[in-house]
């Protein structure tokens, strides 16, 4: 890791004192085994240790063609598992940061990766930029959703507190709440109930009108019964009386005779 001097200073994976590091020894063994695609996926997705995964990514960076590098590293750019690649510790990074470093830079702790052609390097950088923008937008949307949920919870809590304060008030508060409830019930009256009330009003009006008609007819009949007889009828009655008087007088005269 320090300043490399001596005849082995420019060799990859060799320290200042000519000591070869353990990861490069393992990588050399993996190069000789010629791993399959399935075996490489098993390395980079291993669950036991992040160092095993790091060796798998280094194997990909050294052996795979430059145009295939982004497809290998893309699923792990946001990986949060931590690893300390420096000898002696002190520089902990995540797997995602390590993958980005391998895609964008050639130097890896004084060891050089194979060079990537400029057009492919520009394409990789543009893909990384677009991916970062998409990731930031997604995080903003998630934060907005979380803030909206928090605001809804706060509004619900405030509403519940207002209800509790209304319940704890005196009779005036309860009367106000009852009046509000009655107003709402009247406003929410169903159309069928309105129709029923209207029909009832109509029936009452018709009954009142029928009663008034009957009363007027009875009064008219009573008036007719009380009206005096016409003068003609009185005259005819008087004539009958005069005739009866005359007949009685004639009878009396005959008897007297």
Short mmCIF file of N, CA, C and O in Angstrom, two decimals, residues 129-246:
data_model
loop_
_atom_site.label_atom_id
_atom_site.label_comp_id
_atom_site.label_asym_id
_atom_site.label_seq_id
_atom_site.Cartn_x
_atom_site.Cartn_y
_atom_site.Cartn_z
N UNK A 129 -24.91 8.04 -14.83
CA UNK A 129 -25.58 9.32 -14.55
C UNK A 129 -27.10 9.18 -14.63
O UNK A 129 -27.83 9.66 -13.74
N UNK A 130 -27.58 8.50 -15.68
CA UNK A 130 -29.03 8.30 -15.80
C UNK A 130 -29.57 7.46 -14.65
O UNK A 130 -30.66 7.73 -14.13
N UNK A 131 -28.78 6.46 -14.26
CA UNK A 131 -29.23 5.61 -13.15
C UNK A 131 -29.29 6.40 -11.85
O UNK A 131 -30.22 6.23 -11.05
N UNK A 132 -28.32 7.29 -11.63
CA UNK A 132 -28.32 8.10 -10.41
C UNK A 132 -29.52 9.05 -10.38
O UNK A 132 -30.15 9.24 -9.33
N UNK A 133 -29.84 9.66 -11.52
CA UNK A 133 -31.01 10.55 -11.57
C UNK A 133 -32.29 9.80 -11.29
O UNK A 133 -33.17 10.27 -10.55
N UNK A 134 -32.43 8.61 -11.86
CA UNK A 134 -33.63 7.81 -11.62
C UNK A 134 -33.73 7.41 -10.15
O UNK A 134 -34.82 7.44 -9.56
N UNK A 135 -32.60 7.06 -9.57
CA UNK A 135 -32.59 6.67 -8.16
C UNK A 135 -32.96 7.85 -7.26
O UNK A 135 -33.73 7.70 -6.30
N UNK A 136 -32.44 9.05 -7.55
CA UNK A 136 -32.78 10.23 -6.75
C UNK A 136 -34.26 10.58 -6.87
O UNK A 136 -34.91 10.92 -5.87
N UNK A 137 -34.82 10.47 -8.07
CA UNK A 137 -36.24 10.74 -8.25
C UNK A 137 -37.09 9.75 -7.46
O UNK A 137 -38.10 10.10 -6.84
N UNK A 138 -36.68 8.48 -7.49
CA UNK A 138 -37.42 7.47 -6.73
C UNK A 138 -37.36 7.76 -5.23
O UNK A 138 -38.37 7.62 -4.52
N UNK A 139 -36.20 8.16 -4.73
CA UNK A 139 -36.07 8.49 -3.32
C UNK A 139 -36.93 9.70 -2.95
O UNK A 139 -37.54 9.73 -1.89
N UNK A 140 -37.00 10.69 -3.84
CA UNK A 140 -37.85 11.86 -3.57
C UNK A 140 -39.31 11.46 -3.49
O UNK A 140 -40.05 11.94 -2.62
N UNK A 141 -39.74 10.60 -4.40
CA UNK A 141 -41.14 10.15 -4.37
C UNK A 141 -41.43 9.40 -3.08
O UNK A 141 -42.49 9.58 -2.46
N UNK A 142 -40.51 8.54 -2.67
CA UNK A 142 -40.72 7.81 -1.42
C UNK A 142 -40.77 8.76 -0.23
O UNK A 142 -41.60 8.60 0.68
N UNK A 143 -39.90 9.78 -0.23
CA UNK A 143 -39.94 10.75 0.86
C UNK A 143 -41.24 11.53 0.85
O UNK A 143 -41.83 11.81 1.90
N UNK A 144 -41.72 11.91 -0.36
CA UNK A 144 -43.00 12.61 -0.45
C UNK A 144 -44.15 11.78 0.06
O UNK A 144 -45.03 12.28 0.78
N UNK A 145 -44.15 10.49 -0.27
CA UNK A 145 -45.20 9.60 0.23
C UNK A 145 -45.14 9.49 1.75
O UNK A 145 -46.15 9.55 2.45
N UNK A 146 -43.92 9.36 2.29
CA UNK A 146 -43.78 9.28 3.74
C UNK A 146 -44.22 10.58 4.41
O UNK A 146 -44.91 10.55 5.44
N UNK A 147 -43.86 11.73 3.82
CA UNK A 147 -44.30 13.00 4.40
C UNK A 147 -45.81 13.14 4.35
O UNK A 147 -46.44 13.63 5.29
N UNK A 148 -46.42 12.69 3.23
CA UNK A 148 -47.88 12.74 3.15
C UNK A 148 -48.54 11.86 4.19
O UNK A 148 -49.54 12.24 4.81
N UNK A 149 -47.99 10.66 4.41
CA UNK A 149 -48.54 9.78 5.44
C UNK A 149 -48.41 10.41 6.82
O UNK A 149 -49.33 10.34 7.65
N UNK A 150 -47.26 11.06 7.08
CA UNK A 150 -47.07 11.71 8.38
C UNK A 150 -48.08 12.84 8.56
O UNK A 150 -48.67 13.02 9.64
N UNK A 151 -48.31 13.63 7.50
CA UNK A 151 -49.29 14.72 7.59
C UNK A 151 -50.69 14.18 7.85
O UNK A 151 -51.45 14.74 8.63
N UNK A 152 -51.06 13.09 7.17
CA UNK A 152 -52.38 12.50 7.40
C UNK A 152 -52.52 12.01 8.84
O UNK A 152 -53.57 12.20 9.48
N UNK A 153 -51.47 11.38 9.37
CA UNK A 153 -51.53 10.91 10.75
C UNK A 153 -51.67 12.09 11.72
O UNK A 153 -52.44 12.03 12.68
N UNK A 154 -50.91 13.18 11.46
CA UNK A 154 -51.03 14.35 12.33
C UNK A 154 -52.44 14.95 12.26
O UNK A 154 -52.99 15.38 13.28
N UNK A 155 -53.03 15.01 11.06
CA UNK A 155 -54.39 15.55 10.94
C UNK A 155 -55.39 14.68 11.69
O UNK A 155 -56.29 15.18 12.37
N UNK A 156 -55.23 13.35 11.59
CA UNK A 156 -56.13 12.45 12.32
C UNK A 156 -55.99 12.63 13.83
O UNK A 156 -56.98 12.65 14.56
N UNK A 157 -54.75 12.77 14.30
CA UNK A 157 -54.54 12.98 15.74
C UNK A 157 -55.16 14.29 16.19
O UNK A 157 -55.80 14.37 17.26
N UNK A 158 -55.00 15.36 15.39
CA UNK A 158 -55.61 16.64 15.76
C UNK A 158 -57.13 16.54 15.80
O UNK A 158 -57.78 17.10 16.69
N UNK A 159 -57.70 15.81 14.84
CA UNK A 159 -59.17 15.64 14.81
C UNK A 159 -59.65 14.89 16.05
O UNK A 159 -60.66 15.24 16.67
N UNK A 160 -58.92 13.83 16.42
CA UNK A 160 -59.29 13.07 17.62
C UNK A 160 -59.17 13.93 18.87
O UNK A 160 -60.02 13.87 19.77
N UNK A 161 -58.14 14.77 18.95
CA UNK A 161 -57.99 15.65 20.11
C UNK A 161 -59.14 16.66 20.19
O UNK A 161 -59.66 16.95 21.27
N UNK A 162 -59.56 17.19 19.02
CA UNK A 162 -60.69 18.13 19.03
C UNK A 162 -61.96 17.45 19.51
O UNK A 162 -62.74 18.03 20.28
N UNK A 163 -62.18 16.21 19.09
CA UNK A 163 -63.36 15.48 19.55
C UNK A 163 -63.32 15.25 21.05
O UNK A 163 -64.34 15.35 21.75
N UNK A 164 -62.12 14.93 21.56
CA UNK A 164 -62.00 14.70 23.00
C UNK A 164 -62.29 15.98 23.78
O UNK A 164 -62.97 15.96 24.80
N UNK A 165 -61.79 17.12 23.29
CA UNK A 165 -62.04 18.39 23.98
C UNK A 165 -63.52 18.74 23.96
O UNK A 165 -64.07 19.25 24.94
N UNK A 166 -64.21 18.47 22.86
CA UNK A 166 -65.65 18.73 22.80
C UNK A 166 -66.42 17.86 23.78
O UNK A 166 -67.38 18.28 24.41
N UNK A 167 -65.98 16.60 23.92
CA UNK A 167 -66.65 15.70 24.86
C UNK A 167 -66.44 16.13 26.30
O UNK A 167 -67.31 15.96 27.16
N UNK A 168 -65.25 16.67 26.60
CA UNK A 168 -64.94 17.06 27.97
C UNK A 168 -65.54 18.41 28.36
O UNK A 168 -65.47 18.80 29.51
N UNK A 169 -66.12 19.13 27.42
CA UNK A 169 -66.72 20.43 27.74
C UNK A 169 -68.01 20.24 28.52
O UNK A 169 -68.49 19.14 28.74
N UNK A 170 -68.62 21.42 28.94
CA UNK A 170 -69.86 21.38 29.71
C UNK A 170 -71.06 21.10 28.84
O UNK A 170 -70.97 20.60 27.73
N UNK A 171 -72.28 21.45 29.45
CA UNK A 171 -73.52 21.18 28.75
C UNK A 171 -73.65 21.96 27.47
O UNK A 171 -74.29 21.52 26.52
N UNK A 172 -73.09 23.20 27.45
CA UNK A 172 -73.20 24.01 26.25
C UNK A 172 -72.55 23.35 25.06
O UNK A 172 -73.09 23.31 23.96
N UNK A 173 -71.35 22.77 25.29
CA UNK A 173 -70.68 22.09 24.20
C UNK A 173 -71.46 20.89 23.71
O UNK A 173 -71.57 20.62 22.52
N UNK A 174 -72.06 20.13 24.67
CA UNK A 174 -72.84 18.97 24.26
C UNK A 174 -74.08 19.40 23.49
O UNK A 174 -74.49 18.78 22.51
N UNK A 175 -74.74 20.50 23.96
CA UNK A 175 -75.93 20.98 23.25
C UNK A 175 -75.57 21.40 21.83
O UNK A 175 -76.31 21.13 20.89
N UNK A 176 -74.40 22.07 21.69
CA UNK A 176 -73.99 22.47 20.35
C UNK A 176 -73.76 21.26 19.46
O UNK A 176 -74.14 21.24 18.29
N UNK A 177 -73.13 20.23 20.04
CA UNK A 177 -72.90 19.02 19.24
C UNK A 177 -74.20 18.36 18.85
O UNK A 177 -74.37 17.87 17.74
N UNK A 178 -75.19 18.36 19.80
CA UNK A 178 -76.50 17.77 19.47
C UNK A 178 -77.18 18.56 18.37
O UNK A 178 -77.78 18.00 17.45
N UNK A 179 -77.14 19.89 18.48
CA UNK A 179 -77.76 20.71 17.44
C UNK A 179 -77.11 20.48 16.09
O UNK A 179 -77.80 20.40 15.06
N UNK A 180 -75.79 20.35 16.09
CA UNK A 180 -75.10 20.06 14.83
C UNK A 180 -75.55 18.72 14.27
O UNK A 180 -75.78 18.57 13.07
N UNK A 181 -75.69 17.74 15.17
CA UNK A 181 -76.13 16.42 14.72
C UNK A 181 -77.53 16.48 14.14
O UNK A 181 -77.83 15.86 13.12
N UNK A 182 -78.41 17.26 14.79
CA UNK A 182 -79.78 17.39 14.27
C UNK A 182 -79.80 18.08 12.91
O UNK A 182 -80.52 17.68 12.00
N UNK A 183 -79.00 19.12 12.79
CA UNK A 183 -78.94 19.81 11.50
C UNK A 183 -78.46 18.88 10.41
O UNK A 183 -79.01 18.85 9.31
N UNK A 184 -77.44 18.10 10.71
CA UNK A 184 -76.96 17.16 9.71
C UNK A 184 -78.00 16.13 9.36
O UNK A 184 -78.16 15.75 8.20
N UNK A 185 -78.74 15.65 10.37
CA UNK A 185 -79.78 14.65 10.11
C UNK A 185 -80.88 15.23 9.25
O UNK A 185 -81.42 14.58 8.36
N UNK A 186 -81.23 16.51 9.50
CA UNK A 186 -82.27 17.15 8.69
C UNK A 186 -81.77 17.37 7.27
O UNK A 186 -82.50 17.17 6.29
N UNK A 187 -80.48 17.78 7.16
CA UNK A 187 -79.94 18.00 5.82
C UNK A 187 -79.81 16.69 5.05
O UNK A 187 -79.96 16.67 3.82
N UNK A 188 -79.54 15.63 5.77
CA UNK A 188 -79.37 14.33 5.11
C UNK A 188 -80.68 13.55 5.02
O UNK A 188 -80.66 12.32 4.89
N UNK A 189 -81.82 14.22 5.13
CA UNK A 189 -83.11 13.53 5.07
C UNK A 189 -83.27 12.88 3.71
O UNK A 189 -82.94 13.46 2.67
N UNK A 190 -83.79 11.69 3.69
CA UNK A 190 -83.91 10.93 2.47
C UNK A 190 -85.06 11.49 1.62
O UNK A 190 -86.04 12.02 2.12
N UNK A 191 -84.98 11.34 0.29
CA UNK A 191 -86.06 11.83 -0.57
C UNK A 191 -87.38 11.11 -0.35
O UNK A 191 -88.44 11.67 -0.52
N UNK A 192 -87.35 9.81 0.05
CA UNK A 192 -88.59 9.08 0.31
C UNK A 192 -89.35 9.68 1.48
O UNK A 192 -90.57 9.81 1.45
N UNK A 193 -88.62 10.08 2.53
CA UNK A 193 -89.27 10.70 3.69
C UNK A 193 -89.90 12.05 3.30
O UNK A 193 -90.98 12.40 3.76
N UNK A 194 -89.21 12.79 2.43
CA UNK A 194 -89.79 14.05 1.98
C UNK A 194 -91.09 13.80 1.21
O UNK A 194 -92.08 14.51 1.39
N UNK A 195 -91.10 12.79 0.36
CA UNK A 195 -92.31 12.50 -0.39
C UNK A 195 -93.44 12.09 0.54
O UNK A 195 -94.60 12.48 0.35
N UNK A 196 -93.12 11.28 1.54
CA UNK A 196 -94.15 10.87 2.49
C UNK A 196 -94.74 12.08 3.23
O UNK A 196 -95.96 12.19 3.40
N UNK A 197 -93.88 12.99 3.66
CA UNK A 197 -94.38 14.16 4.38
C UNK A 197 -95.26 15.02 3.47
O UNK A 197 -96.30 15.53 3.88
N UNK A 198 -94.87 15.13 2.19
CA UNK A 198 -95.68 15.90 1.26
C UNK A 198 -97.04 15.26 1.04
O UNK A 198 -98.07 15.94 1.00
N UNK A 199 -97.07 13.93 0.89
CA UNK A 199 -98.35 13.23 0.70
C UNK A 199 -99.25 13.39 1.93
O UNK A 199 -100.46 13.57 1.81
N UNK A 200 -98.64 13.36 3.12
CA UNK A 200 -99.42 13.55 4.35
C UNK A 200 -100.03 14.95 4.39
O UNK A 200 -101.21 15.11 4.76
N UNK A 201 -99.27 15.94 4.00
CA UNK A 201 -99.80 17.30 3.98
C UNK A 201 -100.97 17.42 3.00
O UNK A 201 -101.99 18.07 3.27
N UNK A 202 -100.82 16.77 1.84
CA UNK A 202 -101.91 16.81 0.87
C UNK A 202 -103.17 16.15 1.41
O UNK A 202 -104.28 16.65 1.22
N UNK A 203 -103.01 14.99 2.08
CA UNK A 203 -104.17 14.30 2.66
C UNK A 203 -104.87 15.19 3.70
O UNK A 203 -106.11 15.26 3.75
N UNK A 204 -104.09 15.85 4.52
CA UNK A 204 -104.68 16.73 5.53
C UNK A 204 -105.47 17.87 4.88
O UNK A 204 -106.58 18.19 5.28
N UNK A 205 -104.89 18.45 3.85
CA UNK A 205 -105.58 19.55 3.17
C UNK A 205 -106.89 19.08 2.54
O UNK A 205 -107.92 19.76 2.63
N UNK A 206 -106.84 17.89 1.90
CA UNK A 206 -108.06 17.37 1.27
C UNK A 206 -109.14 17.08 2.32
O UNK A 206 -110.32 17.36 2.12
N UNK A 207 -108.71 16.54 3.46
CA UNK A 207 -109.68 16.28 4.53
C UNK A 207 -110.30 17.56 5.05
O UNK A 207 -111.51 17.66 5.30
N UNK A 208 -109.49 18.57 5.25
CA UNK A 208 -110.02 19.85 5.72
C UNK A 208 -111.01 20.44 4.71
O UNK A 208 -112.07 20.96 5.08
N UNK A 209 -110.68 20.35 3.44
CA UNK A 209 -111.59 20.88 2.41
C UNK A 209 -112.91 20.11 2.41
O UNK A 209 -113.99 20.69 2.28
N UNK A 210 -112.82 18.74 2.56
CA UNK A 210 -114.05 17.93 2.61
C UNK A 210 -114.91 18.31 3.81
O UNK A 210 -116.14 18.43 3.72
N UNK A 211 -114.29 18.54 4.96
CA UNK A 211 -115.04 18.93 6.15
C UNK A 211 -115.72 20.28 5.98
O UNK A 211 -116.86 20.48 6.38
N UNK A 212 -115.00 21.22 5.37
CA UNK A 212 -115.60 22.53 5.13
C UNK A 212 -116.78 22.44 4.19
O UNK A 212 -117.82 23.10 4.38
N UNK A 213 -116.67 21.58 3.15
CA UNK A 213 -117.79 21.42 2.21
C UNK A 213 -119.02 20.85 2.93
O UNK A 213 -120.16 21.28 2.70
N UNK A 214 -118.79 19.84 3.79
CA UNK A 214 -119.91 19.23 4.51
C UNK A 214 -120.59 20.25 5.43
O UNK A 214 -121.82 20.34 5.52
N UNK A 215 -119.78 21.06 6.10
CA UNK A 215 -120.35 22.07 6.99
C UNK A 215 -121.18 23.09 6.21
O UNK A 215 -122.26 23.49 6.63
N UNK A 216 -120.68 23.50 5.07
CA UNK A 216 -121.44 24.47 4.27
C UNK A 216 -122.75 23.88 3.78
O UNK A 216 -123.80 24.55 3.78
N UNK A 217 -122.76 22.58 3.40
CA UNK A 217 -123.99 21.94 2.94
C UNK A 217 -125.00 21.84 4.08
O UNK A 217 -126.21 22.07 3.90
N UNK A 218 -124.52 21.46 5.30
CA UNK A 218 -125.44 21.37 6.44
C UNK A 218 -126.07 22.72 6.78
O UNK A 218 -127.27 22.84 7.07
N UNK A 219 -125.24 23.78 6.72
CA UNK A 219 -125.77 25.11 7.00
C UNK A 219 -126.83 25.51 5.98
O UNK A 219 -127.86 26.09 6.30
N UNK A 220 -126.56 25.16 4.72
CA UNK A 220 -127.51 25.52 3.67
C UNK A 220 -128.84 24.79 3.86
O UNK A 220 -129.92 25.37 3.71
N UNK A 221 -128.79 23.52 4.24
CA UNK A 221 -130.01 22.75 4.48
C UNK A 221 -130.79 23.33 5.68
O UNK A 221 -132.02 23.43 5.67
N UNK A 222 -130.07 23.67 6.72
CA UNK A 222 -130.72 24.24 7.91
C UNK A 222 -131.43 25.55 7.58
O UNK A 222 -132.53 25.82 8.07
N UNK A 223 -130.81 26.35 6.77
CA UNK A 223 -131.42 27.60 6.37
C UNK A 223 -132.71 27.35 5.57
O UNK A 223 -133.71 28.03 5.73
N UNK A 224 -132.70 26.40 4.69
CA UNK A 224 -133.89 26.07 3.91
C UNK A 224 -135.05 25.64 4.80
O UNK A 224 -136.21 25.98 4.57
N UNK A 225 -134.75 24.85 5.82
CA UNK A 225 -135.82 24.38 6.72
C UNK A 225 -136.45 25.54 7.51
O UNK A 225 -137.62 25.50 7.87
N UNK A 226 -135.65 26.56 7.81
CA UNK A 226 -136.14 27.69 8.60
C UNK A 226 -136.81 28.78 7.77
O UNK A 226 -137.39 29.69 8.31
N UNK A 227 -136.75 28.74 6.50
CA UNK A 227 -137.33 29.83 5.68
C UNK A 227 -138.84 29.85 5.77
O UNK A 227 -139.49 28.79 5.80
N UNK A 228 -139.58 31.02 5.88
CA UNK A 228 -141.06 31.10 5.97
C UNK A 228 -141.71 30.72 4.66
O UNK A 228 -141.07 30.74 3.61
N UNK A 229 -142.99 30.36 4.74
CA UNK A 229 -143.70 29.94 3.54
C UNK A 229 -144.01 31.15 2.67
O UNK A 229 -144.05 32.29 3.13
N UNK A 230 -144.23 30.90 1.45
CA UNK A 230 -144.52 31.95 0.49
C UNK A 230 -145.92 32.50 0.73
O UNK A 230 -146.76 31.82 1.30
N UNK A 231 -146.20 33.70 0.30
CA UNK A 231 -147.54 34.29 0.49
C UNK A 231 -148.63 33.50 -0.19
O UNK A 231 -149.75 33.45 0.28
N UNK A 232 -148.33 32.87 -1.31
CA UNK A 232 -149.33 32.07 -2.00
C UNK A 232 -149.79 30.92 -1.14
O UNK A 232 -150.99 30.62 -1.04
N UNK A 233 -148.83 30.26 -0.53
CA UNK A 233 -149.22 29.14 0.34
C UNK A 233 -150.05 29.63 1.52
O UNK A 233 -150.99 28.98 1.96
N UNK A 234 -149.76 30.83 2.06
CA UNK A 234 -150.51 31.38 3.18
C UNK A 234 -151.95 31.71 2.76
O UNK A 234 -152.89 31.45 3.49
N UNK A 235 -152.07 32.26 1.57
CA UNK A 235 -153.40 32.59 1.07
C UNK A 235 -154.25 31.35 0.90
O UNK A 235 -155.43 31.30 1.26
N UNK A 236 -153.62 30.32 0.31
CA UNK A 236 -154.37 29.08 0.11
C UNK A 236 -154.80 28.51 1.45
O UNK A 236 -155.93 28.01 1.59
N UNK A 237 -153.98 28.62 2.43
CA UNK A 237 -154.32 28.11 3.76
C UNK A 237 -155.48 28.90 4.36
O UNK A 237 -156.40 28.33 4.94
N UNK A 238 -155.44 30.22 4.19
CA UNK A 238 -156.53 31.07 4.70
C UNK A 238 -157.85 30.78 4.00
O UNK A 238 -158.91 30.76 4.62
N UNK A 239 -157.82 30.54 2.70
CA UNK A 239 -159.03 30.23 1.97
C UNK A 239 -159.65 28.95 2.50
O UNK A 239 -160.87 28.84 2.67
N UNK A 240 -158.83 27.98 2.77
CA UNK A 240 -159.36 26.73 3.33
C UNK A 240 -160.03 26.96 4.66
O UNK A 240 -161.07 26.36 4.96
N UNK A 241 -159.42 27.84 5.45
CA UNK A 241 -160.02 28.13 6.77
C UNK A 241 -161.37 28.80 6.62
O UNK A 241 -162.34 28.48 7.36
N UNK A 242 -161.48 29.80 5.70
CA UNK A 242 -162.76 30.48 5.48
C UNK A 242 -163.84 29.51 5.03
O UNK A 242 -164.99 29.58 5.48
N UNK A 243 -163.51 28.59 4.17
CA UNK A 243 -164.48 27.62 3.69
C UNK A 243 -164.97 26.75 4.83
O UNK A 243 -166.17 26.42 4.94
N UNK A 244 -164.05 26.29 5.68
CA UNK A 244 -164.49 25.47 6.81
C UNK A 244 -165.41 26.24 7.76
O UNK A 244 -166.40 25.69 8.27
N UNK A 245 -165.12 27.56 7.95
CA UNK A 245 -165.99 28.38 8.81
C UNK A 245 -167.38 28.49 8.22
O UNK A 245 -168.41 28.40 8.92
N UNK A 246 -167.46 28.70 6.94
CA UNK A 246 -168.77 28.83 6.27
C UNK A 246 -169.58 27.55 6.39
O UNK A 246 -170.79 27.56 6.64
#
